PDB file of C-alpha atoms and ligand atoms in Angstrom:
ATOM      1  CA  UNK A 203     167.086  79.297 123.159  1.00  0.00           C
ATOM      2  CA  UNK A 204     165.524  77.593 126.165  1.00  0.00           C
ATOM      3  CA  UNK A 205     164.226  74.039 125.905  1.00  0.00           C
ATOM      4  CA  UNK A 206     160.457  73.742 125.541  1.00  0.00           C
ATOM      5  CA  UNK A 207     158.664  72.650 128.735  1.00  0.00           C
ATOM      6  CA  UNK A 208     157.510  69.354 127.227  1.00  0.00           C
ATOM      7  CA  UNK A 209     161.046  68.319 126.304  1.00  0.00           C
ATOM      8  CA  UNK A 210     162.470  69.280 129.688  1.00  0.00           C
ATOM      9  CA  UNK A 211     159.678  67.413 131.479  1.00  0.00           C
ATOM     10  CA  UNK A 212     160.476  64.270 129.486  1.00  0.00           C
ATOM     11  CA  UNK A 213     164.158  64.700 130.273  1.00  0.00           C
ATOM     12  CA  UNK A 214     163.538  65.197 134.001  1.00  0.00           C
ATOM     13  CA  UNK A 215     161.198  62.230 134.242  1.00  0.00           C
ATOM     14  CA  UNK A 216     163.786  60.086 132.487  1.00  0.00           C
ATOM     15  CA  UNK A 217     166.515  61.265 134.853  1.00  0.00           C
ATOM     16  CA  UNK A 218     164.285  60.610 137.866  1.00  0.00           C
ATOM     17  CA  UNK A 219     163.501  57.137 136.437  1.00  0.00           C
ATOM     18  CA  UNK A 220     159.749  57.580 136.382  1.00  0.00           C
ATOM     19  CA  UNK A 221     158.923  55.737 133.153  1.00  0.00           C
ATOM     20  CA  UNK A 222     155.229  55.203 133.876  1.00  0.00           C
ATOM     21  CA  UNK A 223     154.718  58.898 134.646  1.00  0.00           C
ATOM     22  CA  UNK A 224     156.668  59.798 131.513  1.00  0.00           C
ATOM     23  CA  UNK A 225     154.600  57.499 129.325  1.00  0.00           C
ATOM     24  CA  UNK A 226     151.218  58.385 130.687  1.00  0.00           C
ATOM     25  CA  UNK A 227     151.171  61.947 132.036  1.00  0.00           C
ATOM     26  CA  UNK A 228     149.484  63.306 128.902  1.00  0.00           C
ATOM     27  CA  UNK A 229     146.814  60.642 128.759  1.00  0.00           C
ATOM     28  CA  UNK A 230     146.126  61.108 132.481  1.00  0.00           C
ATOM     29  CA  UNK A 231     146.044  64.905 132.031  1.00  0.00           C
ATOM     30  CA  UNK A 232     143.378  64.628 129.339  1.00  0.00           C
ATOM     31  CA  UNK A 233     141.322  62.394 131.600  1.00  0.00           C
ATOM     32  CA  UNK A 234     141.835  64.728 134.561  1.00  0.00           C
ATOM     33  CA  UNK A 235     140.466  67.567 132.433  1.00  0.00           C
ATOM     34  CA  UNK A 236     137.438  65.562 131.369  1.00  0.00           C
ATOM     35  CA  UNK A 237     136.740  64.412 134.901  1.00  0.00           C
ATOM     36  CA  UNK A 238     137.501  67.795 136.395  1.00  0.00           C
ATOM     37  CA  UNK A 239     140.153  66.430 138.779  1.00  0.00           C
ATOM     38  CA  UNK A 240     142.201  68.708 141.006  1.00  0.00           C
ATOM     39  CA  UNK A 241     145.969  69.001 140.464  1.00  0.00           C
ATOM     40  CA  UNK A 242     146.485  66.909 143.580  1.00  0.00           C
ATOM     41  CA  UNK A 243     144.166  64.158 142.332  1.00  0.00           C
ATOM     42  CA  UNK A 244     145.973  64.126 139.003  1.00  0.00           C
ATOM     43  CA  UNK A 245     149.319  63.807 140.771  1.00  0.00           C
ATOM     44  CA  UNK A 246     148.046  61.014 143.017  1.00  0.00           C
ATOM     45  CA  UNK A 247     146.818  59.066 139.984  1.00  0.00           C
ATOM     46  CA  UNK A 248     150.129  59.416 138.182  1.00  0.00           C
ATOM     47  CA  UNK A 249     152.256  58.511 141.165  1.00  0.00           C
ATOM     48  CA  UNK A 250     150.026  55.500 141.945  1.00  0.00           C
ATOM     49  CA  UNK A 251     150.479  54.354 138.357  1.00  0.00           C
ATOM     50  CA  UNK A 252     154.269  54.502 138.752  1.00  0.00           C
ATOM     51  CA  UNK A 253     154.086  52.496 141.989  1.00  0.00           C
ATOM     52  CA  UNK A 254     151.761  49.949 140.428  1.00  0.00           C
ATOM     53  CA  UNK A 255     153.960  49.330 137.365  1.00  0.00           C
ATOM     54  CA  UNK A 256     157.092  49.119 139.517  1.00  0.00           C
ATOM     55  CA  UNK A 257     155.433  46.475 141.682  1.00  0.00           C
ATOM     56  CA  UNK A 258     154.364  44.561 138.565  1.00  0.00           C
ATOM     57  CA  UNK A 259     157.887  44.630 137.165  1.00  0.00           C
ATOM     58  CA  UNK A 260     159.359  43.523 140.481  1.00  0.00           C
ATOM     59  CA  UNK A 261     156.967  40.581 140.613  1.00  0.00           C
ATOM     60  CA  UNK A 262     157.853  39.624 137.027  1.00  0.00           C
ATOM     61  CA  UNK A 263     161.549  39.665 137.974  1.00  0.00           C
ATOM     62  CA  UNK A 264     160.855  37.573 141.082  1.00  0.00           C
ATOM     63  CA  UNK A 265     158.844  35.081 139.001  1.00  0.00           C
ATOM     64  CA  UNK A 266     161.738  34.695 136.548  1.00  0.00           C
ATOM     65  CA  UNK A 267     164.407  34.312 139.223  1.00  0.00           C
ATOM     66  CA  UNK A 268     162.194  31.835 141.142  1.00  0.00           C
ATOM     67  CA  UNK A 269     162.559  29.215 138.325  1.00  0.00           C
ATOM     68  CA  UNK A 270     159.065  28.042 139.260  1.00  0.00           C
ATOM     69  CA  UNK A 271     157.158  26.087 136.610  1.00  0.00           C
ATOM     70  CA  UNK A 272     154.393  28.687 136.307  1.00  0.00           C
ATOM     71  CA  UNK A 273     151.797  26.257 134.920  1.00  0.00           C
ATOM     72  CA  UNK A 274     151.766  24.561 138.327  1.00  0.00           C
ATOM     73  CA  UNK A 275     149.711  27.199 140.105  1.00  0.00           C
ATOM     74  CA  UNK A 276     147.071  27.016 142.822  1.00  0.00           C
ATOM     75  CA  UNK A 277     144.537  27.904 140.108  1.00  0.00           C
ATOM     76  CA  UNK A 278     145.387  24.744 138.127  1.00  0.00           C
ATOM     77  CA  UNK A 279     145.548  22.582 141.278  1.00  0.00           C
ATOM     78  CA  UNK A 280     142.336  20.683 141.967  1.00  0.00           C
ATOM     79  CA  UNK A 281     141.919  21.399 145.677  1.00  0.00           C
ATOM     80  CA  UNK A 282     138.934  19.027 145.864  1.00  0.00           C
ATOM     81  CA  UNK A 283     141.362  16.125 145.661  1.00  0.00           C
ATOM     82  CA  UNK A 284     142.890  16.947 149.028  1.00  0.00           C
ATOM     83  CA  UNK A 285     141.191  16.720 152.438  1.00  0.00           C
ATOM     84  CA  UNK A 286     139.435  19.934 153.502  1.00  0.00           C
ATOM     85  CA  UNK A 287     141.890  20.390 156.360  1.00  0.00           C
ATOM     86  CA  UNK A 288     144.813  20.571 153.930  1.00  0.00           C
ATOM     87  CA  UNK A 289     142.924  22.987 151.664  1.00  0.00           C
ATOM     88  CA  UNK A 290     142.425  25.250 154.701  1.00  0.00           C
ATOM     89  CA  UNK A 291     146.102  24.945 155.649  1.00  0.00           C
ATOM     90  CA  UNK A 292     147.144  25.948 152.135  1.00  0.00           C
ATOM     91  CA  UNK A 293     144.816  28.963 152.230  1.00  0.00           C
ATOM     92  CA  UNK A 294     146.417  30.057 155.519  1.00  0.00           C
ATOM     93  CA  UNK A 295     149.935  29.452 154.198  1.00  0.00           C
ATOM     94  CA  UNK A 296     149.262  31.545 151.106  1.00  0.00           C
ATOM     95  CA  UNK A 297     148.939  34.655 153.288  1.00  0.00           C
ATOM     96  CA  UNK A 298     152.720  34.325 153.742  1.00  0.00           C
ATOM     97  CA  UNK A 299     152.677  34.789 157.529  1.00  0.00           C
ATOM     98  CA  UNK A 300     154.721  31.589 157.890  1.00  0.00           C
ATOM     99  CA  UNK A 301     157.570  33.294 156.022  1.00  0.00           C
ATOM    100  CA  UNK A 302     157.611  36.149 158.523  1.00  0.00           C
ATOM    101  CA  UNK A 303     157.778  33.526 161.287  1.00  0.00           C
ATOM    102  CA  UNK A 304     160.582  31.638 159.447  1.00  0.00           C
ATOM    103  CA  UNK A 305     158.470  28.506 159.499  1.00  0.00           C
ATOM    104  CA  UNK A 306     158.973  25.575 157.137  1.00  0.00           C
ATOM    105  CA  UNK A 307     156.432  23.652 155.089  1.00  0.00           C
ATOM    106  CA  UNK A 308     157.181  19.951 154.677  1.00  0.00           C
ATOM    107  CA  UNK A 309     155.056  17.910 152.300  1.00  0.00           C
ATOM    108  CA  UNK A 310     155.236  14.133 152.303  1.00  0.00           C
ATOM    109  CA  UNK A 311     153.406  11.524 150.280  1.00  0.00           C
ATOM    110  CA  UNK A 312     153.645   8.966 147.551  1.00  0.00           C
ATOM    111  CA  UNK A 313     154.761   9.841 144.011  1.00  0.00           C
ATOM    112  CA  UNK A 314     152.152  11.605 141.896  1.00  0.00           C
ATOM    113  CA  UNK A 315     150.069  12.777 144.838  1.00  0.00           C
ATOM    114  CA  UNK A 316     150.602  16.433 143.929  1.00  0.00           C
ATOM    115  CA  UNK A 317     153.326  17.509 146.380  1.00  0.00           C
ATOM    116  CA  UNK A 318     155.404  19.394 143.841  1.00  0.00           C
ATOM    117  CA  UNK A 319     152.401  21.024 142.186  1.00  0.00           C
ATOM    118  CA  UNK A 320     150.965  22.108 145.532  1.00  0.00           C
ATOM    119  CA  UNK A 321     154.181  23.733 146.777  1.00  0.00           C
ATOM    120  CA  UNK A 322     154.919  25.320 143.391  1.00  0.00           C
ATOM    121  CA  UNK A 323     151.406  26.783 143.411  1.00  0.00           C
ATOM    122  CA  UNK A 324     151.805  28.056 146.945  1.00  0.00           C
ATOM    123  CA  UNK A 325     155.212  29.526 146.096  1.00  0.00           C
ATOM    124  CA  UNK A 326     153.885  31.261 143.009  1.00  0.00           C
ATOM    125  CA  UNK A 327     151.057  32.802 145.040  1.00  0.00           C
ATOM    126  CA  UNK A 328     153.663  34.094 147.498  1.00  0.00           C
ATOM    127  CA  UNK A 329     155.856  35.552 144.747  1.00  0.00           C
ATOM    128  CA  UNK A 330     152.792  37.344 143.391  1.00  0.00           C
ATOM    129  CA  UNK A 331     152.431  38.894 146.829  1.00  0.00           C
ATOM    130  CA  UNK A 332     155.982  40.233 146.580  1.00  0.00           C
ATOM    131  CA  UNK A 333     157.984  37.439 148.257  1.00  0.00           C
ATOM    132  CA  UNK A 334     161.187  36.047 146.794  1.00  0.00           C
ATOM    133  CA  UNK A 335     161.109  32.257 146.484  1.00  0.00           C
ATOM    134  CA  UNK A 336     163.586  29.947 144.745  1.00  0.00           C
ATOM    135  CA  UNK A 337     162.476  26.614 143.319  1.00  0.00           C
ATOM    136  CA  UNK A 338     165.159  23.973 143.115  1.00  0.00           C
ATOM    137  CA  UNK A 339     165.240  20.294 142.413  1.00  0.00           C
ATOM    138  CA  UNK A 340     167.020  18.795 145.453  1.00  0.00           C
ATOM    139  CA  UNK A 341     169.533  16.835 143.368  1.00  0.00           C
ATOM    140  CA  UNK A 342     170.402  19.881 141.260  1.00  0.00           C
ATOM    141  CA  UNK A 343     170.727  22.104 144.300  1.00  0.00           C
ATOM    142  CA  UNK A 344     173.092  19.622 145.916  1.00  0.00           C
ATOM    143  CA  UNK A 345     175.226  19.515 142.762  1.00  0.00           C
ATOM    144  CA  UNK A 346     175.387  23.316 142.687  1.00  0.00           C
ATOM    145  CA  UNK A 347     176.399  23.434 146.350  1.00  0.00           C
ATOM    146  CA  UNK A 348     179.082  20.808 145.738  1.00  0.00           C
ATOM    147  CA  UNK A 349     180.548  22.779 142.855  1.00  0.00           C
ATOM    148  CA  UNK A 350     180.489  25.910 145.002  1.00  0.00           C
ATOM    149  CA  UNK A 351     182.254  24.082 147.801  1.00  0.00           C
ATOM    150  CA  UNK A 352     184.966  22.802 145.487  1.00  0.00           C
ATOM    151  CA  UNK A 353     185.482  26.350 144.207  1.00  0.00           C
ATOM    152  CA  UNK A 354     185.636  27.626 147.795  1.00  0.00           C
ATOM    153  CA  UNK A 355     182.480  29.621 147.112  1.00  0.00           C
ATOM    154  CA  UNK A 356     180.024  27.823 149.362  1.00  0.00           C
ATOM    155  CA  UNK A 357     179.770  30.831 151.704  1.00  0.00           C
ATOM    156  CA  UNK A 358     179.016  33.135 148.812  1.00  0.00           C
ATOM    157  CA  UNK A 359     176.325  30.826 147.415  1.00  0.00           C
ATOM    158  CA  UNK A 360     174.706  30.358 150.840  1.00  0.00           C
ATOM    159  CA  UNK A 361     174.650  34.131 151.234  1.00  0.00           C
ATOM    160  CA  UNK A 362     172.926  34.523 147.873  1.00  0.00           C
ATOM    161  CA  UNK A 363     170.364  31.873 148.856  1.00  0.00           C
ATOM    162  CA  UNK A 364     169.715  33.665 152.138  1.00  0.00           C
ATOM    163  CA  UNK A 365     168.481  36.613 150.057  1.00  0.00           C
ATOM    164  CA  UNK A 366     165.355  34.585 149.287  1.00  0.00           C
ATOM    165  CA  UNK A 367     162.376  34.596 151.637  1.00  0.00           C
ATOM    166  CA  UNK A 368     161.885  30.897 151.039  1.00  0.00           C
ATOM    167  CA  UNK A 369     163.612  28.044 149.238  1.00  0.00           C
ATOM    168  CA  UNK A 370     161.560  25.235 147.765  1.00  0.00           C
ATOM    169  CA  UNK A 371     163.639  22.046 147.741  1.00  0.00           C
ATOM    170  CA  UNK A 372     161.799  19.555 145.590  1.00  0.00           C
ATOM    171  CA  UNK A 373     162.092  15.802 145.948  1.00  0.00           C
ATOM    172  CA  UNK A 374     164.536  15.428 148.773  1.00  0.00           C
ATOM    173  CA  UNK A 375     165.420  11.759 149.002  1.00  0.00           C
ATOM    174  CA  UNK A 376     166.485  11.148 145.431  1.00  0.00           C
ATOM    175  CA  UNK A 377     169.987  12.148 146.359  1.00  0.00           C
ATOM    176  CA  UNK A 378     173.050  10.058 145.704  1.00  0.00           C
ATOM    177  CA  UNK A 379     174.920   8.142 148.368  1.00  0.00           C
ATOM    178  CA  UNK A 380     177.944  10.399 148.443  1.00  0.00           C
ATOM    179  CA  UNK A 381     178.857  11.700 151.905  1.00  0.00           C
ATOM    180  CA  UNK A 382     179.977  15.073 150.608  1.00  0.00           C
ATOM    181  CA  UNK A 383     176.564  15.573 149.015  1.00  0.00           C
ATOM    182  CA  UNK A 384     174.667  15.058 152.215  1.00  0.00           C
ATOM    183  CA  UNK A 385     177.115  17.349 154.004  1.00  0.00           C
ATOM    184  CA  UNK A 386     176.416  20.346 151.756  1.00  0.00           C
ATOM    185  CA  UNK A 387     172.689  19.676 152.030  1.00  0.00           C
ATOM    186  CA  UNK A 388     172.990  19.609 155.794  1.00  0.00           C
ATOM    187  CA  UNK A 389     175.007  22.855 155.729  1.00  0.00           C
ATOM    188  CA  UNK A 390     172.260  24.519 153.696  1.00  0.00           C
ATOM    189  CA  UNK A 391     169.498  23.351 156.060  1.00  0.00           C
ATOM    190  CA  UNK A 392     171.517  24.494 159.068  1.00  0.00           C
ATOM    191  CA  UNK A 393     172.104  27.836 157.391  1.00  0.00           C
ATOM    192  CA  UNK A 394     168.388  28.335 156.693  1.00  0.00           C
ATOM    193  CA  UNK A 395     167.378  27.433 160.227  1.00  0.00           C
ATOM    194  CA  UNK A 396     165.323  30.299 161.732  1.00  0.00           C
ATOM    195  CA  UNK A 397     166.449  32.574 158.870  1.00  0.00           C
ATOM    196  CA  UNK A 398     164.879  31.436 155.616  1.00  0.00           C
ATOM    197  CA  UNK A 399     161.761  29.314 155.254  1.00  0.00           C
ATOM    198  CA  UNK A 400     162.314  25.935 153.660  1.00  0.00           C
ATOM    199  CA  UNK A 401     159.542  24.313 151.671  1.00  0.00           C
ATOM    200  CA  UNK A 402     160.260  20.746 150.803  1.00  0.00           C
ATOM    201  CA  UNK A 403     158.701  17.696 149.259  1.00  0.00           C
ATOM    202  CA  UNK A 404     159.728  14.115 149.829  1.00  0.00           C
ATOM    203  CA  UNK A 405     158.497  10.638 149.046  1.00  0.00           C
ATOM    204  CA  UNK A 406     160.503   9.418 152.036  1.00  0.00           C
ATOM    205  CA  UNK A 407     158.980   9.678 155.521  1.00  0.00           C
ATOM    206  CA  UNK A 408     161.321  10.907 158.278  1.00  0.00           C
ATOM    207  CA  UNK A 409     161.722   7.303 159.435  1.00  0.00           C
ATOM    208  CA  UNK A 410     163.717   6.659 156.249  1.00  0.00           C
ATOM    209  CA  UNK A 411     165.787   9.838 156.244  1.00  0.00           C
ATOM    210  CA  UNK A 412     168.896   8.007 157.372  1.00  0.00           C
ATOM    211  CA  UNK A 413     168.984   6.950 153.692  1.00  0.00           C
ATOM    212  CA  UNK A 414     169.666  10.620 152.912  1.00  0.00           C
ATOM    213  CA  UNK A 415     171.926  11.667 155.764  1.00  0.00           C
ATOM    214  CA  UNK A 416     173.596   8.289 156.445  1.00  0.00           C
ATOM    215  CA  UNK A 417     174.494   8.530 160.107  1.00  0.00           C
ATOM    216  CA  UNK A 418     171.750   8.757 162.758  1.00  0.00           C
ATOM    217  CA  UNK A 419     173.179  11.882 164.471  1.00  0.00           C
ATOM    218  CA  UNK A 420     173.148  14.002 161.308  1.00  0.00           C
ATOM    219  CA  UNK A 421     169.725  12.659 160.363  1.00  0.00           C
ATOM    220  CA  UNK A 422     168.308  13.588 163.761  1.00  0.00           C
ATOM    221  CA  UNK A 423     169.945  17.024 163.648  1.00  0.00           C
ATOM    222  CA  UNK A 424     168.555  17.744 160.167  1.00  0.00           C
ATOM    223  CA  UNK A 425     165.035  16.617 161.067  1.00  0.00           C
ATOM    224  CA  UNK A 426     165.174  18.532 164.327  1.00  0.00           C
ATOM    225  CA  UNK A 427     165.993  21.827 162.608  1.00  0.00           C
ATOM    226  CA  UNK A 428     163.384  21.374 159.894  1.00  0.00           C
ATOM    227  CA  UNK A 429     160.584  20.347 162.198  1.00  0.00           C
ATOM    228  CA  UNK A 430     161.203  22.885 164.955  1.00  0.00           C
ATOM    229  CA  UNK A 431     158.993  25.562 163.350  1.00  0.00           C
ATOM    230  CA  UNK A 432     157.054  23.788 160.671  1.00  0.00           C
ATOM    231  CA  UNK A 433     153.790  22.856 159.067  1.00  0.00           C
ATOM    232  CA  UNK A 434     153.712  19.223 157.959  1.00  0.00           C
ATOM    233  CA  UNK A 435     151.335  18.127 155.236  1.00  0.00           C
ATOM    234  CA  UNK A 436     150.788  14.483 154.379  1.00  0.00           C
ATOM    235  CA  UNK A 437     149.411  13.931 150.904  1.00  0.00           C
ATOM    236  CA  UNK A 438     148.866  10.222 150.776  1.00  0.00           C
ATOM    237  CA  UNK A 439     146.588  10.278 147.779  1.00  0.00           C
ATOM    238  CA  UNK A 440     146.348   8.063 144.774  1.00  0.00           C
ATOM    239  CA  UNK A 441     148.625   9.326 141.998  1.00  0.00           C
ATOM    240  CA  UNK A 442     146.861  12.082 140.049  1.00  0.00           C
ATOM    241  CA  UNK A 443     147.916  10.478 136.761  1.00  0.00           C
ATOM    242  CA  UNK A 444     146.566   7.051 137.781  1.00  0.00           C
ATOM    243  CA  UNK A 445     143.259   8.631 138.853  1.00  0.00           C
ATOM    244  CA  UNK A 446     143.066  10.499 135.560  1.00  0.00           C
ATOM    245  CA  UNK A 447     143.792   7.303 133.612  1.00  0.00           C
ATOM    246  CA  UNK A 448     141.116   5.399 135.552  1.00  0.00           C
ATOM    247  CA  UNK A 449     138.586   8.156 134.901  1.00  0.00           C
ATOM    248  CA  UNK A 450     139.329   8.042 131.182  1.00  0.00           C
ATOM    249  CA  UNK A 451     138.936   4.252 131.209  1.00  0.00           C
ATOM    250  CA  UNK A 452     135.557   4.373 132.959  1.00  0.00           C
ATOM    251  CA  UNK A 453     134.208   7.330 131.023  1.00  0.00           C
ATOM    252  CA  UNK A 454     131.114   6.521 128.920  1.00  0.00           C
ATOM    253  CA  UNK A 455     132.223   5.382 125.487  1.00  0.00           C
ATOM    254  CA  UNK A 456     131.071   7.208 122.402  1.00  0.00           C
ATOM    255  CA  UNK A 457     129.787   5.319 119.340  1.00  0.00           C
ATOM    256  CA  UNK A 458     133.346   4.902 117.985  1.00  0.00           C
ATOM    257  CA  UNK A 459     134.204   2.863 121.029  1.00  0.00           C
ATOM    258  CA  UNK A 460     136.701   5.536 122.047  1.00  0.00           C
ATOM    259  CA  UNK A 461     136.548   6.752 125.647  1.00  0.00           C
ATOM    260  CA  UNK A 462     134.987  10.241 125.716  1.00  0.00           C
TER     261      UNK A 462
HETATM  262  P1  ADP B  44     154.456  14.521 143.338  1.00  0.00           P
HETATM  263  O1  ADP B  44     155.353  15.698 143.441  1.00  0.00           O
HETATM  264  O2  ADP B  44     153.702  14.222 144.586  1.00  0.00           O
HETATM  265  O3  ADP B  44     155.133  13.318 142.805  1.00  0.00           O
HETATM  266  P2  ADP B  44     153.231  16.094 141.228  1.00  0.00           P
HETATM  267  O4  ADP B  44     152.941  17.363 141.931  1.00  0.00           O
HETATM  268  O5  ADP B  44     154.424  16.078 140.342  1.00  0.00           O
HETATM  269  O6  ADP B  44     153.321  14.885 142.268  1.00  0.00           O
HETATM  270  O7  ADP B  44     151.939  15.657 140.422  1.00  0.00           O
HETATM  271  C1  ADP B  44     151.986  14.716 139.349  1.00  0.00           C
HETATM  272  C2  ADP B  44     151.182  15.272 138.157  1.00  0.00           C
HETATM  273  O8  ADP B  44     149.810  15.349 138.502  1.00  0.00           O
HETATM  274  C3  ADP B  44     151.593  16.677 137.783  1.00  0.00           C
HETATM  275  O9  ADP B  44     151.464  16.841 136.404  1.00  0.00           O
HETATM  276  C4  ADP B  44     150.589  17.554 138.501  1.00  0.00           C
HETATM  277  O10 ADP B  44     150.399  18.779 137.840  1.00  0.00           O
HETATM  278  C5  ADP B  44     149.336  16.684 138.500  1.00  0.00           C
HETATM  279  N1  ADP B  44     148.529  16.878 139.717  1.00  0.00           N
HETATM  280  C6  ADP B  44     148.716  16.266 140.920  1.00  0.00           C
HETATM  281  N2  ADP B  44     147.771  16.628 141.808  1.00  0.00           N
HETATM  282  C7  ADP B  44     146.975  17.495 141.170  1.00  0.00           C
HETATM  283  C8  ADP B  44     145.793  18.231 141.538  1.00  0.00           C
HETATM  284  N3  ADP B  44     145.237  18.120 142.770  1.00  0.00           N
HETATM  285  N4  ADP B  44     145.228  19.038 140.606  1.00  0.00           N
HETATM  286  C9  ADP B  44     145.757  19.144 139.359  1.00  0.00           C
HETATM  287  N5  ADP B  44     146.844  18.469 138.935  1.00  0.00           N
HETATM  288  C10 ADP B  44     147.454  17.646 139.819  1.00  0.00           C
HETATM  289 MG1   MG B  45     157.393  15.821 143.010  1.00  0.00          MG
END
């Protein structure tokens, strides 16, 4: 006895890995009938649905692998706190063209000024456009590179990192004094040069980077590579938390004497 057409269709769609088509072909067929669509229009709708869900799933995977704190998005970032020029720069950067040009984005400024939030938000916007970005705390990244080096796997790890379109290295500067640590960091930056965009935040201006890289030659070489193709943003704003605390303090008091 031959298999009924419905069962064989399900089987074929499963084998072809077209889950969205498999799940929705009947629903779409009913709608096509109601709306008097041609066979071709029906097929276009189904295939588009498959493409759309695949893209969604890919973005969800990229968001998970990015390790980005998703609550720090551009939507939750108060852009009015930054000068208009920076807001415009961020809008341009979020098109992702800088990634195609292998440019870097370097954000400096005092603690609490929003550097991490801004770059996480930018990175998330880029992931949602289909780019692969990895968020990493600088100190953690350095530890991972050190472990890889000791296990003779530094090459392998650098290769895996080069699979990302951009690497966000957060808080460079809070790195220990160890020479080996700065060496692996330097190796990573050299490896990314003109290949993978680096986004980084630092409380330390370049003038103090010899605290990170110890000797002046390495410091100059690191800065040179980072700056060569880069957008530099200086966020010297009052700490967001201090501003928020001041606002709460000066808010009109309600009749309980508690700040509103
Ligand atoms: P930095 O990295 O410069 O030290 P963060 O990005 O960690 O600063 O910001 C400190 C805190 O203030 C975070 O909780 C962040 O979400 C919040 N914050 C900073 N700037 C803004 C902003 N413009 N809009 C909304 N929240 C902000
Ligand atoms: Mg930070």
